[in-house]
Coordinates of N, CA, C and O in Angstrom, one line a residue:
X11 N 112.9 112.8 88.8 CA 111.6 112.5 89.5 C 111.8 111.5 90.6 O 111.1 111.5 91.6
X12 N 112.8 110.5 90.4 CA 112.7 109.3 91.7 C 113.3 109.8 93.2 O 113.1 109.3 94.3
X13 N 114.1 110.9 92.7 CA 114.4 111.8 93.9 C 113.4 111.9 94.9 O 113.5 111.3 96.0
X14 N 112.2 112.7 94.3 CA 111.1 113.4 94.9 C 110.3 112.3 95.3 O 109.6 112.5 96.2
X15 N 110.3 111.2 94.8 CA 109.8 110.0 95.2 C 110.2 109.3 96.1 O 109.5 109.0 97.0
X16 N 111.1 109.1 96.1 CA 111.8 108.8 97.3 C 111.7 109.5 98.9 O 111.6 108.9 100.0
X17 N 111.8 110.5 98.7 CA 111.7 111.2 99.9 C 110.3 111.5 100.1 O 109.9 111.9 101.2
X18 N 109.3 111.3 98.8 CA 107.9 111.2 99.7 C 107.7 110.3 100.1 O 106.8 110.2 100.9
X19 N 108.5 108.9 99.8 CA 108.3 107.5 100.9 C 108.7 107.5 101.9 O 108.0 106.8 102.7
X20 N 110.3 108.4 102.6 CA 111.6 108.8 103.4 C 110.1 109.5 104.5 O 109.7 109.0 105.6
X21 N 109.4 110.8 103.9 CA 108.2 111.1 104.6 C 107.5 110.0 105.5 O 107.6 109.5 106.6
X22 N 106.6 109.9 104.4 CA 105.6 108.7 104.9 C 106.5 107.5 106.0 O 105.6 106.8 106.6
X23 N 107.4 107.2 106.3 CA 108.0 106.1 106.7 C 108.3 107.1 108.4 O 108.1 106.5 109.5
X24 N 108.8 108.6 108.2 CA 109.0 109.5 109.5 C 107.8 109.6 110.2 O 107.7 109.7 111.4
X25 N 107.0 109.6 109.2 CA 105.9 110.0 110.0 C 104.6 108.5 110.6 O 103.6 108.3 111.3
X26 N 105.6 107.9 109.8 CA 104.8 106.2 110.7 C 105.9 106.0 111.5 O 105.6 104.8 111.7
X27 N 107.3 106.1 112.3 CA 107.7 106.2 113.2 C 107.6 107.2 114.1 O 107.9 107.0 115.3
X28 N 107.2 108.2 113.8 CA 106.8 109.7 115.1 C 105.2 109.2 115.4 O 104.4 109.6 116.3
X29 N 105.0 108.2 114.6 CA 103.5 107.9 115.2 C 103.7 106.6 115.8 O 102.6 106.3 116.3
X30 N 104.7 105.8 115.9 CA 105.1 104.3 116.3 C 103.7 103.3 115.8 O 102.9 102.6 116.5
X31 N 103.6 103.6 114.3 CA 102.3 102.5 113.7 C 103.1 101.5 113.3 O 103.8 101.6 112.3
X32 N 103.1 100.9 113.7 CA 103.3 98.9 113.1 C 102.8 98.4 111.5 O 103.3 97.8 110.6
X33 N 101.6 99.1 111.8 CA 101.1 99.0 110.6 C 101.5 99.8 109.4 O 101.6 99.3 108.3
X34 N 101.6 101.0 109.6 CA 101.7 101.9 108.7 C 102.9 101.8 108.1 O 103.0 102.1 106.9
X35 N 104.3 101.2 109.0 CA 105.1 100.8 108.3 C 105.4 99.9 107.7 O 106.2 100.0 106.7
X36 N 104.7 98.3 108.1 CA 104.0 97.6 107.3 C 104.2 97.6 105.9 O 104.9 97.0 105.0
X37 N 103.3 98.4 106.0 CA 103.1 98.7 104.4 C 103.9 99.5 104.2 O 103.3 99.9 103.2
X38 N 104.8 100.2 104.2 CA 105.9 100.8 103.7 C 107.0 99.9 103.2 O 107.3 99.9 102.0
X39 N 107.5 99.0 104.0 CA 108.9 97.9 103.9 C 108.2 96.7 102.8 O 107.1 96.2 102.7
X40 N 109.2 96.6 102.0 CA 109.1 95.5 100.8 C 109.2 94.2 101.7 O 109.7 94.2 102.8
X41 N 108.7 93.3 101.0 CA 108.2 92.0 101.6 C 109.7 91.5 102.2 O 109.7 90.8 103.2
X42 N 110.8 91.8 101.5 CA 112.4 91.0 101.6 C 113.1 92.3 102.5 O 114.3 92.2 102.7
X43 N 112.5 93.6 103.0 CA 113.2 94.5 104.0 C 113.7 94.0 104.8 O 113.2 93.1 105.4
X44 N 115.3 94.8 104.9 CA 115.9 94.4 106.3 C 116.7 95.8 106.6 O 117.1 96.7 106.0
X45 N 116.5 95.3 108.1 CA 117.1 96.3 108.7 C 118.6 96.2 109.7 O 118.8 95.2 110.4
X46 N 119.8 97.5 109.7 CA 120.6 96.7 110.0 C 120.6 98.2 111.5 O 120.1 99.3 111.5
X47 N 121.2 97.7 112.4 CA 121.3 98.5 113.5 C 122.8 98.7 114.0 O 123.6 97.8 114.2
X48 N 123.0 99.9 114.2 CA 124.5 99.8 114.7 C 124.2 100.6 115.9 O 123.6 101.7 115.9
X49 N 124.7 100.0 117.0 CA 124.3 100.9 119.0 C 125.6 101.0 119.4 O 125.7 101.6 120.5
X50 N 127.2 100.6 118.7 CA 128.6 100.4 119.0 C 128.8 99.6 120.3 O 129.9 99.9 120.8
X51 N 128.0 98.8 120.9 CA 128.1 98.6 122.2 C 127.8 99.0 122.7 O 127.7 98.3 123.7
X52 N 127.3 100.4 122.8 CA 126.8 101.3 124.2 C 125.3 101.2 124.1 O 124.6 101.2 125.1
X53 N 124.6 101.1 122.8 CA 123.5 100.9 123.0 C 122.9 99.5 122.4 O 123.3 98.9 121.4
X54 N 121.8 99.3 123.1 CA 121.5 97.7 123.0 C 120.9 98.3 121.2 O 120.3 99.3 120.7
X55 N 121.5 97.1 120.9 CA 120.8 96.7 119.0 C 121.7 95.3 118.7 O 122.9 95.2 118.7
X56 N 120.8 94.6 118.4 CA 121.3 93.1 118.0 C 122.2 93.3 116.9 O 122.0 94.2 116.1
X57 N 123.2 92.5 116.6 CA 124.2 92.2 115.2 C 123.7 91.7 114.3 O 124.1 92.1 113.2
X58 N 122.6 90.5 114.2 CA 122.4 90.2 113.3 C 121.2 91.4 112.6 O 120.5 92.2 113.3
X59 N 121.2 91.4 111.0 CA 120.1 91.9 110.0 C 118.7 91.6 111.0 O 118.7 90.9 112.1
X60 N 117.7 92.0 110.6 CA 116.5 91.5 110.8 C 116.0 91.9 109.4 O 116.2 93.0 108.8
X61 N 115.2 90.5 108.9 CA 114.4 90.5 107.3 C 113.2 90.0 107.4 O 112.8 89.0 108.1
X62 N 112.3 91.0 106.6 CA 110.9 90.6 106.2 C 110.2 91.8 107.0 O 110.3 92.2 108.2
X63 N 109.2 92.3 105.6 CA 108.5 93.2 106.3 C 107.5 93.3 107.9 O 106.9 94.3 108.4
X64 N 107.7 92.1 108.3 CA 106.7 92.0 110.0 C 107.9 92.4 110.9 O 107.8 93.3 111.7
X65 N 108.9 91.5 110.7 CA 109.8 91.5 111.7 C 110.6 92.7 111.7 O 111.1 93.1 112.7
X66 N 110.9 93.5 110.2 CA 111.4 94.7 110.3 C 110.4 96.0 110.7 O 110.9 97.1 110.8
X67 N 109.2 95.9 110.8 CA 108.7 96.7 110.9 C 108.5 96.7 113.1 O 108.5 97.6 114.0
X68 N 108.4 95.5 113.2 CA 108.2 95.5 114.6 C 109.5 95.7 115.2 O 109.5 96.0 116.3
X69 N 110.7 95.5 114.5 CA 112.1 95.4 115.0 C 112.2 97.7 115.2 O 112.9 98.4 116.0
X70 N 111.4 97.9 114.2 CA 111.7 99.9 114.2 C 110.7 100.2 115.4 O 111.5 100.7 116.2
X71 N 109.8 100.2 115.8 CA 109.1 100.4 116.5 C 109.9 100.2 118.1 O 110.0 100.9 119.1
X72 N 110.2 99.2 117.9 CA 110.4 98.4 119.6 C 112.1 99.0 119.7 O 112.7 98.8 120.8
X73 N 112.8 99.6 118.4 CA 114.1 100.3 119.0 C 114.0 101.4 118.7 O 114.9 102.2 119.2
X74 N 112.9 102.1 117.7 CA 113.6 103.4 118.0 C 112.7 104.3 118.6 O 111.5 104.5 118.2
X75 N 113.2 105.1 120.1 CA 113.0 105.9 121.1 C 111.7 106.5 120.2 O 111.7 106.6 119.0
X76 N 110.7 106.9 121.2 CA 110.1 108.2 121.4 C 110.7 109.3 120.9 O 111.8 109.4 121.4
X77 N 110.5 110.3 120.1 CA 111.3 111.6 120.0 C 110.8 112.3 118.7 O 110.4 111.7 117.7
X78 N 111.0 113.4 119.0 CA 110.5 114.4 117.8 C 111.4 113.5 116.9 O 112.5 112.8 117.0
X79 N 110.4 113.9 115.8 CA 111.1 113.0 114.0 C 110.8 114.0 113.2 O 109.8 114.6 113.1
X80 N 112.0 114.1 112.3 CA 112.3 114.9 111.5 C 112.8 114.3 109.8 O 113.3 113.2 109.7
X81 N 112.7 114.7 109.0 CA 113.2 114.5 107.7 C 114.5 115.3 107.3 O 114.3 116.5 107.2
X82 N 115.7 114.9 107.2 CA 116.8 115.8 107.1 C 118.2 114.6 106.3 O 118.6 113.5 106.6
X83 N 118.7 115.6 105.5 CA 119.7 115.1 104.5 C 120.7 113.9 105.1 O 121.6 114.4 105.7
X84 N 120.7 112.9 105.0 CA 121.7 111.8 105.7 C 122.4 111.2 104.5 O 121.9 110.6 103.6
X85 N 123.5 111.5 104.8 CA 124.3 110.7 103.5 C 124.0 110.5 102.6 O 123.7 109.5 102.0
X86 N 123.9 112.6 102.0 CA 123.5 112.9 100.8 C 121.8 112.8 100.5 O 121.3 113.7 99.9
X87 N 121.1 112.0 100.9 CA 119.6 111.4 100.4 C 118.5 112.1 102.2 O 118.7 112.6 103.3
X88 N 117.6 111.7 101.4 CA 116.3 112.3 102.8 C 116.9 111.2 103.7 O 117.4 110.3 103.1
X89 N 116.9 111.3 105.1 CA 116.6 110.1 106.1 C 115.7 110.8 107.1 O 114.9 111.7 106.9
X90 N 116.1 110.2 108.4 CA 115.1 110.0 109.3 C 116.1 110.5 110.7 O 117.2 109.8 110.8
X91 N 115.8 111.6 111.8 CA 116.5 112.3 112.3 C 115.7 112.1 113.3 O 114.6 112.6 113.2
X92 N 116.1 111.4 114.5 CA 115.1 111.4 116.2 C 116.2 112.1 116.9 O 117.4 112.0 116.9
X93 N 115.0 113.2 117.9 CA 115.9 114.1 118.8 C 115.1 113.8 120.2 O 113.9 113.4 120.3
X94 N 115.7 113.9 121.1 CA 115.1 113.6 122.5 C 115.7 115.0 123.1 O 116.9 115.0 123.3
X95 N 115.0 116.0 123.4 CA 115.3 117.4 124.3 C 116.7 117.7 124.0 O 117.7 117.9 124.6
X96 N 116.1 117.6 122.2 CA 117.6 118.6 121.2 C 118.4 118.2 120.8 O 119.1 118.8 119.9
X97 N 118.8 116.8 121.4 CA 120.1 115.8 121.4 C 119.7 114.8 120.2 O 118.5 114.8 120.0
X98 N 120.4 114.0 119.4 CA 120.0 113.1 118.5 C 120.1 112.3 118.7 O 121.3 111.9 118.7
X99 N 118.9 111.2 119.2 CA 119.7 109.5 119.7 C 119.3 108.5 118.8 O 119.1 107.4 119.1
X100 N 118.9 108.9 117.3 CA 119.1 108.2 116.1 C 119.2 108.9 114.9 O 119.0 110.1 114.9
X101 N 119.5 108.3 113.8 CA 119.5 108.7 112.5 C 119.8 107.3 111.9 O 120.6 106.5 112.2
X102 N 118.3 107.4 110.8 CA 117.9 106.5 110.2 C 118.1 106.6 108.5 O 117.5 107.4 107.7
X103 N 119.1 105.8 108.2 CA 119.1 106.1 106.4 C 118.4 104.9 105.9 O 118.6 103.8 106.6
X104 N 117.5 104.8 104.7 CA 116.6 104.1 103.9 C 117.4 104.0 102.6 O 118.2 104.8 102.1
X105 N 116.8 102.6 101.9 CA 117.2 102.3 100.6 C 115.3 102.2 100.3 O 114.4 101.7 101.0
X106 N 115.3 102.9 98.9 CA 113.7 103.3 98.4 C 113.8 102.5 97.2 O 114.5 102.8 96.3
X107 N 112.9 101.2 97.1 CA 113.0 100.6 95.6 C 111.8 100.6 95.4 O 111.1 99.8 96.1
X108 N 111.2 101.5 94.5 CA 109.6 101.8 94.1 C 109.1 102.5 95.0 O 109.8 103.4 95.5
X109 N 107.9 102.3 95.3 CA 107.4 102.8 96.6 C 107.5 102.3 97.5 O 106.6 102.5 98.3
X110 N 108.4 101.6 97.9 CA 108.9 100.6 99.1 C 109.9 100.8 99.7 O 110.7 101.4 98.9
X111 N 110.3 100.7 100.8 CA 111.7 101.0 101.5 C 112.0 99.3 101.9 O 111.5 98.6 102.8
X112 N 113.1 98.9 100.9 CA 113.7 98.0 101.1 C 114.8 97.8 102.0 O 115.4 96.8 102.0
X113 N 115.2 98.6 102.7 CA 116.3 98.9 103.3 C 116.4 99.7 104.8 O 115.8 100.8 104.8
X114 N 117.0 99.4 105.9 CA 117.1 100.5 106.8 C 118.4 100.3 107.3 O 119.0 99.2 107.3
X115 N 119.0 101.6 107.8 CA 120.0 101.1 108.6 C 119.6 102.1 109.8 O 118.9 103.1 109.6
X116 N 120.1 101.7 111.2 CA 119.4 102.6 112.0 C 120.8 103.0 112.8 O 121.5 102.1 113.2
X117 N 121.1 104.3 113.2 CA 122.6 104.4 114.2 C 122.0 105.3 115.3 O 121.4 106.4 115.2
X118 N 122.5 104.2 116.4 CA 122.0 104.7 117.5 C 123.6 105.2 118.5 O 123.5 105.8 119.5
X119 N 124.7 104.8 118.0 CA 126.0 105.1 118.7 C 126.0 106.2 118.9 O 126.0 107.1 118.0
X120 N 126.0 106.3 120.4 CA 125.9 108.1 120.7 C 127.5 108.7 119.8 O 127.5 109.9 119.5
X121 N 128.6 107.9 119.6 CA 129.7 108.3 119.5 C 129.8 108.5 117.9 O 130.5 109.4 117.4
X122 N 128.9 107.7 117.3 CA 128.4 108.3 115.8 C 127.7 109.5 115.6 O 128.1 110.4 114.9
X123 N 126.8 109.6 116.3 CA 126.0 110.8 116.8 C 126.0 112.1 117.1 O 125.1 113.0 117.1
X124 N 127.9 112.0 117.3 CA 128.0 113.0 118.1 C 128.0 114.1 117.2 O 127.6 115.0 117.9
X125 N 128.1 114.6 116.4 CA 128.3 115.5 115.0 C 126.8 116.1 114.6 O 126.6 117.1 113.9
X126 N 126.2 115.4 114.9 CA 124.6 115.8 114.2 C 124.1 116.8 115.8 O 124.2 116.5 117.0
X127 N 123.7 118.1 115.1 CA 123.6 119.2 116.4 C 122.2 119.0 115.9 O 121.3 119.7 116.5

């Protein structure tokens, strides 16, 4: 069952990013969430973590693009799939503890990227 649970938070979390709510993800991220961003140099994303649900929620908003959002298998588990005219310029995997998403990592490296059609 925590499968199914998970991925209806993995949901709720895509669809407060295809909607860019602040709020909505808010309330998704546990009070201690952090998020980690990997851009390989080519695309701007800070090195350090960002922690705490304000700062990680406004840190997903303000980097990840505009773009159809999708729910689709990422290393094994639900994640979070942005396409811009077909192309993928993120994929987002989550760590789910309860009903909370304690965890993000977000990859924006077009050269990570390149495999996801």
């Amino acid at each position: 069952m925590k499968k199914r649970d998970d991925e209806a938070v993995v949901r709720r979390f895509a669809t407060a990013c295809g909607n860019r709510s602040l709020a909505a993800l808010r309330l998704l991220l546990a009070p201690e969430a952090v998020v980690i961003r990997d851009g390989g140099g080519k695309v701007a994303a800070a090195l350090s973590p960002v922690r705490g649900a304000d700062a990680a929620a406004r840190c997903v908003t303000d980097l990840l693009p505009e773009a159809a959002v999708t729910v689709e298998a990422v290393n094994g588990q639900a994640g979070v799939v942005l396409r811009r005219a077909g192309a993928v310029v993120a994929v987002v995997s989550l760590s789910v503890t309860g009903a909370k998403v304690a965890a993000v990592w977000i990859v924006l490296n077009p050269d990570k990227l390149r495999h996801w059609v």
